Amino acid sequence: MNGLTCLVLLALSMVTVDATIHTMCFNYFLHKDGCVNGAAGSQYRCGAKAKYQSSPVPAFGLPPKPKKGQHPLPQGPHHKVPGRQGPGYHNVPGRQGNHHNVPGRHGQPGHHPKQGHHPQNQGHHTKPPLERRYDTHIDIPKMNTGHGICGYYDTNKVDGVCLWSGPEQTNPTFESAGWLNSRKDSNCRKQVYIQRRNDPKTVHYVPVLDGCSFHAITEEQGCFEIGVTRSLAAKLAIFPNETTPHSNFLYGGFTWDFNNPTGSQSSAGPV
């Protein structure tokens, strides 16, 4: 009888493992590319290849990239977002649970090849230590202190990021989690790396602290984006209008990914 019970429990545990509910972003990249960067399971994990959107996202007034030697100009009223409803992002409307909505100011549309480098990188033969994974398409918002999906954090004292919380901000479900949401927090506290695009010297390794909507309703719009605490923003800032007390964004484009590229840090692998 005991032996039969053990067999039943073993079978149930195997079913539970196989029935893991993956996030929308995990499934998006798995279906699009046949693999997911940094996944804990070797059957899902990609090799060292870059990931890009297969289709562009709409433009929402992202300023043009500054020329060499110039700084990006402040965006004035575009940075003021009315109606804050909680402690997450700065003046952020329409919050779902512990998720924070961030103004959806997407970058200039354009095709991004699945593999290889962006056009501006052609001709460069050196590869940074961390190969590009997810390139952001909107200005990077700064997080406010509060109780997030993964627990309480002080934005001025802790380095960390938030990832897309999915399209459903009112009645979230396990299936509607972008990278995470209040119902599915499996990716909480997992380590990611983030750096300024094409500048590996700026890399930082930090935990996932919260989820943000970015006003995104599709995987193409949300899965690539990231937000940062003010503590981390201070370390990544390079432009004058990123360091003022009332600055709520970082500019110029960033690259990030879960810090498990070879499977050696499975605890950082996304689900």
Tab-separated table of C-alpha atoms in Angstrom:
chain	number	residue	atom	x	y	z
A	1	MET	CA	0.000	0.000	0.000
A	2	ASN	CA	2.804	2.350	0.880
A	3	GLY	CA	4.552	1.503	-2.372
A	4	LEU	CA	1.407	2.277	-4.364
A	5	THR	CA	1.009	5.577	-2.539
A	6	CYS	CA	4.577	6.533	-3.377
A	7	LEU	CA	4.026	5.731	-7.048
A	8	VAL	CA	0.872	7.853	-7.129
A	9	LEU	CA	2.633	10.782	-5.455
A	10	LEU	CA	5.575	10.486	-7.854
A	11	ALA	CA	3.224	10.494	-10.841
A	12	LEU	CA	1.411	13.549	-9.508
A	13	SER	CA	4.692	15.405	-8.953
A	14	MET	CA	5.766	14.663	-12.522
A	15	VAL	CA	2.462	15.995	-13.844
A	16	THR	CA	2.925	19.142	-11.762
A	17	VAL	CA	6.397	19.730	-13.221
A	18	ASP	CA	5.177	19.184	-16.774
A	19	ALA	CA	2.201	21.477	-16.205
A	20	THR	CA	4.292	24.563	-15.405
A	21	ILE	CA	2.426	27.650	-16.551
A	22	HIS	CA	4.842	29.814	-18.485
A	23	THR	CA	4.435	33.552	-18.832
A	24	MET	CA	3.208	35.260	-21.984
A	25	CYS	CA	6.694	36.538	-22.795
A	26	PHE	CA	8.279	33.110	-22.298
A	27	ASN	CA	5.739	31.573	-24.672
A	28	TYR	CA	6.075	34.463	-27.127
A	29	PHE	CA	9.806	33.926	-27.601
A	30	LEU	CA	9.458	30.145	-27.492
A	31	HIS	CA	6.907	30.182	-30.310
A	32	LYS	CA	8.683	32.902	-32.305
A	33	ASP	CA	12.238	31.597	-32.014
A	34	GLY	CA	11.830	28.035	-30.816
A	35	CYS	CA	13.773	28.858	-27.626
A	36	VAL	CA	14.020	31.358	-24.769
A	37	ASN	CA	17.230	33.117	-23.729
A	38	GLY	CA	18.345	32.137	-20.257
A	39	ALA	CA	15.622	29.540	-19.674
A	40	ALA	CA	16.448	27.151	-16.842
A	41	GLY	CA	15.511	24.071	-18.860
A	42	SER	CA	18.033	23.127	-21.539
A	43	GLN	CA	15.175	21.998	-23.787
A	44	TYR	CA	13.985	25.627	-23.910
A	45	ARG	CA	17.219	27.617	-23.647
A	46	CYS	CA	18.675	29.353	-26.694
A	47	GLY	CA	22.293	29.504	-27.663
A	48	ALA	CA	24.072	32.861	-27.587
A	49	LYS	CA	21.878	34.604	-30.153
A	50	ALA	CA	20.392	38.058	-30.076
A	51	LYS	CA	16.628	38.514	-29.991
A	52	TYR	CA	14.768	41.290	-31.736
A	53	GLN	CA	11.175	42.115	-32.459
A	54	SER	CA	9.878	40.578	-35.657
A	55	SER	CA	7.659	43.629	-36.179
A	56	PRO	CA	8.064	47.252	-35.082
A	57	VAL	CA	6.039	48.887	-32.327
A	58	PRO	CA	4.152	52.163	-32.909
A	59	ALA	CA	6.013	55.414	-32.372
A	60	PHE	CA	4.913	57.477	-29.368
A	61	GLY	CA	7.226	60.458	-29.613
A	62	LEU	CA	10.592	58.990	-28.641
A	63	PRO	CA	13.175	61.732	-29.242
A	64	PRO	CA	15.748	61.100	-31.965
A	65	LYS	CA	19.038	59.680	-30.784
A	66	PRO	CA	21.558	62.463	-30.034
A	67	LYS	CA	24.448	62.990	-32.396
A	68	LYS	CA	27.926	62.334	-31.122
A	69	GLY	CA	28.845	64.958	-28.558
A	70	GLN	CA	25.238	66.086	-28.037
A	71	HIS	CA	22.761	65.355	-25.258
A	72	PRO	CA	19.118	64.397	-25.853
A	73	LEU	CA	16.699	67.233	-25.241
A	74	PRO	CA	14.125	67.044	-22.428
A	75	GLN	CA	10.661	66.116	-23.651
A	76	GLY	CA	8.742	68.641	-21.594
A	77	PRO	CA	5.054	67.768	-21.151
A	78	HIS	CA	5.519	64.274	-22.532
A	79	HIS	CA	7.220	63.350	-19.249
A	80	LYS	CA	4.370	64.489	-17.036
A	81	VAL	CA	1.934	61.667	-16.515
A	82	PRO	CA	-1.159	62.562	-14.468
A	83	GLY	CA	-3.086	60.492	-12.005
A	84	ARG	CA	-0.712	58.512	-9.842
A	85	GLN	CA	-2.535	55.680	-8.044
A	86	GLY	CA	-0.009	54.122	-5.732
A	87	PRO	CA	3.661	53.925	-4.876
A	88	GLY	CA	5.141	52.467	-8.043
A	89	TYR	CA	6.227	54.523	-11.040
A	90	HIS	CA	6.313	58.287	-10.939
A	91	ASN	CA	2.822	59.754	-11.497
A	92	VAL	CA	1.478	56.672	-13.154
A	93	PRO	CA	-2.184	56.137	-14.068
A	94	GLY	CA	-4.322	53.014	-13.847
A	95	ARG	CA	-2.432	50.602	-11.662
A	96	GLN	CA	-3.379	46.891	-11.485
A	97	GLY	CA	-2.666	45.456	-8.068
A	98	ASN	CA	1.018	46.077	-7.511
A	99	HIS	CA	1.699	46.704	-11.192
A	100	HIS	CA	2.592	50.113	-12.503
A	101	ASN	CA	1.569	51.601	-15.803
A	102	VAL	CA	4.227	53.548	-17.635
A	103	PRO	CA	3.518	55.925	-20.524
A	104	GLY	CA	3.820	54.010	-23.764
A	105	ARG	CA	6.313	56.114	-25.645
A	106	HIS	CA	7.695	53.653	-28.096
A	107	GLY	CA	10.698	54.193	-30.302
A	108	GLN	CA	10.838	54.911	-33.971
A	109	PRO	CA	9.426	52.059	-36.035
A	110	GLY	CA	11.859	49.995	-37.984
A	111	HIS	CA	12.680	46.404	-38.790
A	112	HIS	CA	14.894	44.511	-36.391
A	113	PRO	CA	16.413	41.315	-37.785
A	114	LYS	CA	16.022	38.187	-35.701
A	115	GLN	CA	19.750	37.620	-35.608
A	116	GLY	CA	22.828	39.757	-36.039
A	117	HIS	CA	23.247	43.388	-35.109
A	118	HIS	CA	21.308	46.562	-35.615
A	119	PRO	CA	22.237	48.456	-38.801
A	120	GLN	CA	24.239	51.019	-36.822
A	121	ASN	CA	26.478	48.221	-35.577
A	122	GLN	CA	27.431	46.870	-38.966
A	123	GLY	CA	31.129	47.034	-39.596
A	124	HIS	CA	32.044	46.424	-35.951
A	125	HIS	CA	33.872	43.158	-35.467
A	126	THR	CA	34.276	43.155	-31.695
A	127	LYS	CA	31.685	41.442	-29.520
A	128	PRO	CA	30.882	42.686	-26.000
A	129	PRO	CA	31.144	40.172	-23.144
A	130	LEU	CA	27.350	40.085	-22.882
A	131	GLU	CA	25.728	39.682	-26.267
A	132	ARG	CA	22.585	41.703	-26.902
A	133	ARG	CA	19.314	40.087	-25.887
A	134	TYR	CA	16.314	42.377	-25.413
A	135	ASP	CA	16.643	45.919	-26.729
A	136	THR	CA	14.228	48.468	-25.267
A	137	HIS	CA	12.084	50.670	-27.513
A	138	ILE	CA	10.822	53.303	-25.071
A	139	ASP	CA	12.510	55.652	-22.622
A	140	ILE	CA	13.328	53.827	-19.387
A	141	PRO	CA	11.043	54.990	-16.549
A	142	LYS	CA	12.186	55.326	-12.959
A	143	MET	CA	10.316	53.451	-10.228
A	144	ASN	CA	8.927	54.947	-7.026
A	145	THR	CA	9.145	53.417	-3.566
A	146	GLY	CA	6.308	51.046	-2.729
A	147	HIS	CA	4.938	47.551	-2.226
A	148	GLY	CA	5.510	45.804	-5.531
A	149	ILE	CA	4.658	42.363	-6.830
A	150	CYS	CA	7.827	40.961	-5.294
A	151	GLY	CA	7.527	42.857	-2.010
A	152	TYR	CA	8.458	46.251	-0.621
A	153	TYR	CA	11.387	48.223	-2.049
A	154	ASP	CA	12.874	51.677	-1.565
A	155	THR	CA	13.673	53.032	-5.000
A	156	ASN	CA	16.380	55.329	-3.638
A	157	LYS	CA	18.239	52.599	-1.752
A	158	VAL	CA	18.004	49.408	-3.793
A	159	ASP	CA	19.033	48.567	-7.341
A	160	GLY	CA	16.397	46.659	-9.277
A	161	VAL	CA	14.068	46.566	-12.257
A	162	CYS	CA	10.491	45.940	-13.254
A	163	LEU	CA	9.366	43.931	-16.281
A	164	TRP	CA	6.121	43.827	-18.247
A	165	SER	CA	3.142	42.763	-16.156
A	166	GLY	CA	0.972	41.821	-19.128
A	167	PRO	CA	-2.045	43.361	-20.889
A	168	GLU	CA	-4.604	42.733	-18.131
A	169	GLN	CA	-4.324	45.296	-15.359
A	170	THR	CA	-7.785	44.968	-13.801
A	171	ASN	CA	-8.343	41.232	-13.436
A	172	PRO	CA	-4.962	39.546	-13.904
A	173	THR	CA	-4.705	35.780	-14.262
A	174	PHE	CA	-1.840	33.305	-14.398
A	175	GLU	CA	-2.210	33.230	-18.169
A	176	SER	CA	-2.125	37.034	-18.571
A	177	ALA	CA	1.263	37.559	-16.878
A	178	GLY	CA	3.737	39.282	-19.221
A	179	TRP	CA	6.962	38.353	-17.462
A	180	LEU	CA	5.113	38.402	-14.129
A	181	ASN	CA	1.996	39.784	-12.449
A	182	SER	CA	0.289	39.716	-9.060
A	183	ARG	CA	-1.084	36.217	-9.741
A	184	LYS	CA	2.122	34.749	-11.134
A	185	ASP	CA	5.308	36.009	-9.531
A	186	SER	CA	7.656	33.150	-10.467
A	187	ASN	CA	10.147	35.578	-12.016
A	188	CYS	CA	10.363	37.743	-8.889
A	189	ARG	CA	13.875	38.365	-7.559
A	190	LYS	CA	15.491	36.648	-10.525
A	191	GLN	CA	18.711	38.335	-11.559
A	192	VAL	CA	18.901	40.227	-14.822
A	193	TYR	CA	21.692	42.226	-16.375
A	194	ILE	CA	21.053	45.645	-17.854
A	195	GLN	CA	23.393	47.950	-19.742
A	196	ARG	CA	23.303	50.867	-22.098
A	197	ARG	CA	22.997	49.619	-25.645
A	198	ASN	CA	26.388	48.737	-27.140
A	199	ASP	CA	28.211	49.737	-23.955
A	200	PRO	CA	29.077	46.630	-21.876
A	201	LYS	CA	31.096	48.764	-19.452
A	202	THR	CA	27.792	50.019	-18.012
A	203	VAL	CA	26.433	46.569	-17.108
A	204	HIS	CA	24.713	46.011	-13.756
A	205	TYR	CA	23.308	42.787	-12.289
A	206	VAL	CA	20.086	43.374	-10.366
A	207	PRO	CA	16.895	41.577	-9.241
A	208	VAL	CA	13.390	41.835	-10.647
A	209	LEU	CA	11.393	43.796	-8.047
A	210	ASP	CA	8.076	44.553	-9.699
A	211	GLY	CA	5.895	44.500	-12.799
A	212	CYS	CA	4.903	47.424	-15.037
A	213	SER	CA	2.352	47.729	-17.811
A	214	PHE	CA	4.243	50.218	-20.043
A	215	HIS	CA	0.780	50.776	-21.580
A	216	ALA	CA	1.531	47.702	-23.702
A	217	ILE	CA	-1.176	45.299	-24.822
A	218	THR	CA	0.856	42.908	-26.975
A	219	GLU	CA	3.980	40.878	-26.395
A	220	GLU	CA	5.776	42.823	-29.136
A	221	GLN	CA	5.206	46.023	-27.189
A	222	GLY	CA	5.777	44.789	-23.647
A	223	CYS	CA	8.228	41.896	-23.501
A	224	PHE	CA	11.269	43.975	-24.505
A	225	GLU	CA	10.762	46.805	-22.010
A	226	ILE	CA	12.204	47.424	-18.552
A	227	GLY	CA	12.044	50.026	-15.781
A	228	VAL	CA	14.639	50.796	-13.099
A	229	THR	CA	14.770	52.048	-9.518
A	230	ARG	CA	16.124	55.532	-8.967
A	231	SER	CA	19.150	54.047	-7.249
A	232	LEU	CA	20.017	52.084	-10.384
A	233	ALA	CA	19.086	54.985	-12.652
A	234	ALA	CA	21.667	57.160	-10.913
A	235	LYS	CA	24.360	54.639	-11.839
A	236	LEU	CA	23.211	54.352	-15.457
A	237	ALA	CA	22.608	58.055	-16.112
A	238	ILE	CA	24.964	59.841	-18.499
A	239	PHE	CA	22.899	62.777	-19.847
A	240	PRO	CA	22.231	65.978	-17.845
A	241	ASN	CA	18.455	65.651	-18.168
A	242	GLU	CA	18.632	62.169	-16.620
A	243	THR	CA	20.165	63.379	-13.359
A	244	THR	CA	17.899	66.263	-12.336
A	245	PRO	CA	15.650	65.731	-9.276
A	246	HIS	CA	12.519	65.735	-11.426
A	247	SER	CA	13.871	63.485	-14.159
A	248	ASN	CA	11.691	60.403	-14.558
A	249	PHE	CA	13.334	58.659	-17.512
A	250	LEU	CA	16.618	57.399	-18.919
A	251	TYR	CA	17.284	57.833	-22.630
A	252	GLY	CA	19.319	56.358	-25.442
A	253	GLY	CA	18.301	52.685	-25.409
A	254	PHE	CA	19.160	49.787	-23.127
A	255	THR	CA	19.807	46.063	-23.385
A	256	TRP	CA	18.851	43.487	-20.772
A	257	ASP	CA	18.246	39.787	-20.191
A	258	PHE	CA	17.904	37.189	-17.461
A	259	ASN	CA	21.384	36.319	-16.230
A	260	ASN	CA	21.432	32.641	-17.189
A	261	PRO	CA	22.824	32.643	-20.742
A	262	THR	CA	24.572	29.266	-20.496
A	263	GLY	CA	22.400	27.578	-17.885
A	264	SER	CA	25.020	27.889	-15.134
A	265	GLN	CA	22.713	30.073	-13.007
A	266	SER	CA	19.405	28.257	-13.346
A	267	SER	CA	17.926	30.208	-10.428
A	268	ALA	CA	17.911	33.250	-12.742
A	269	GLY	CA	16.172	31.413	-15.580
A	270	PRO	CA	12.777	32.860	-16.579
A	271	VAL	CA	9.545	30.895	-16.758
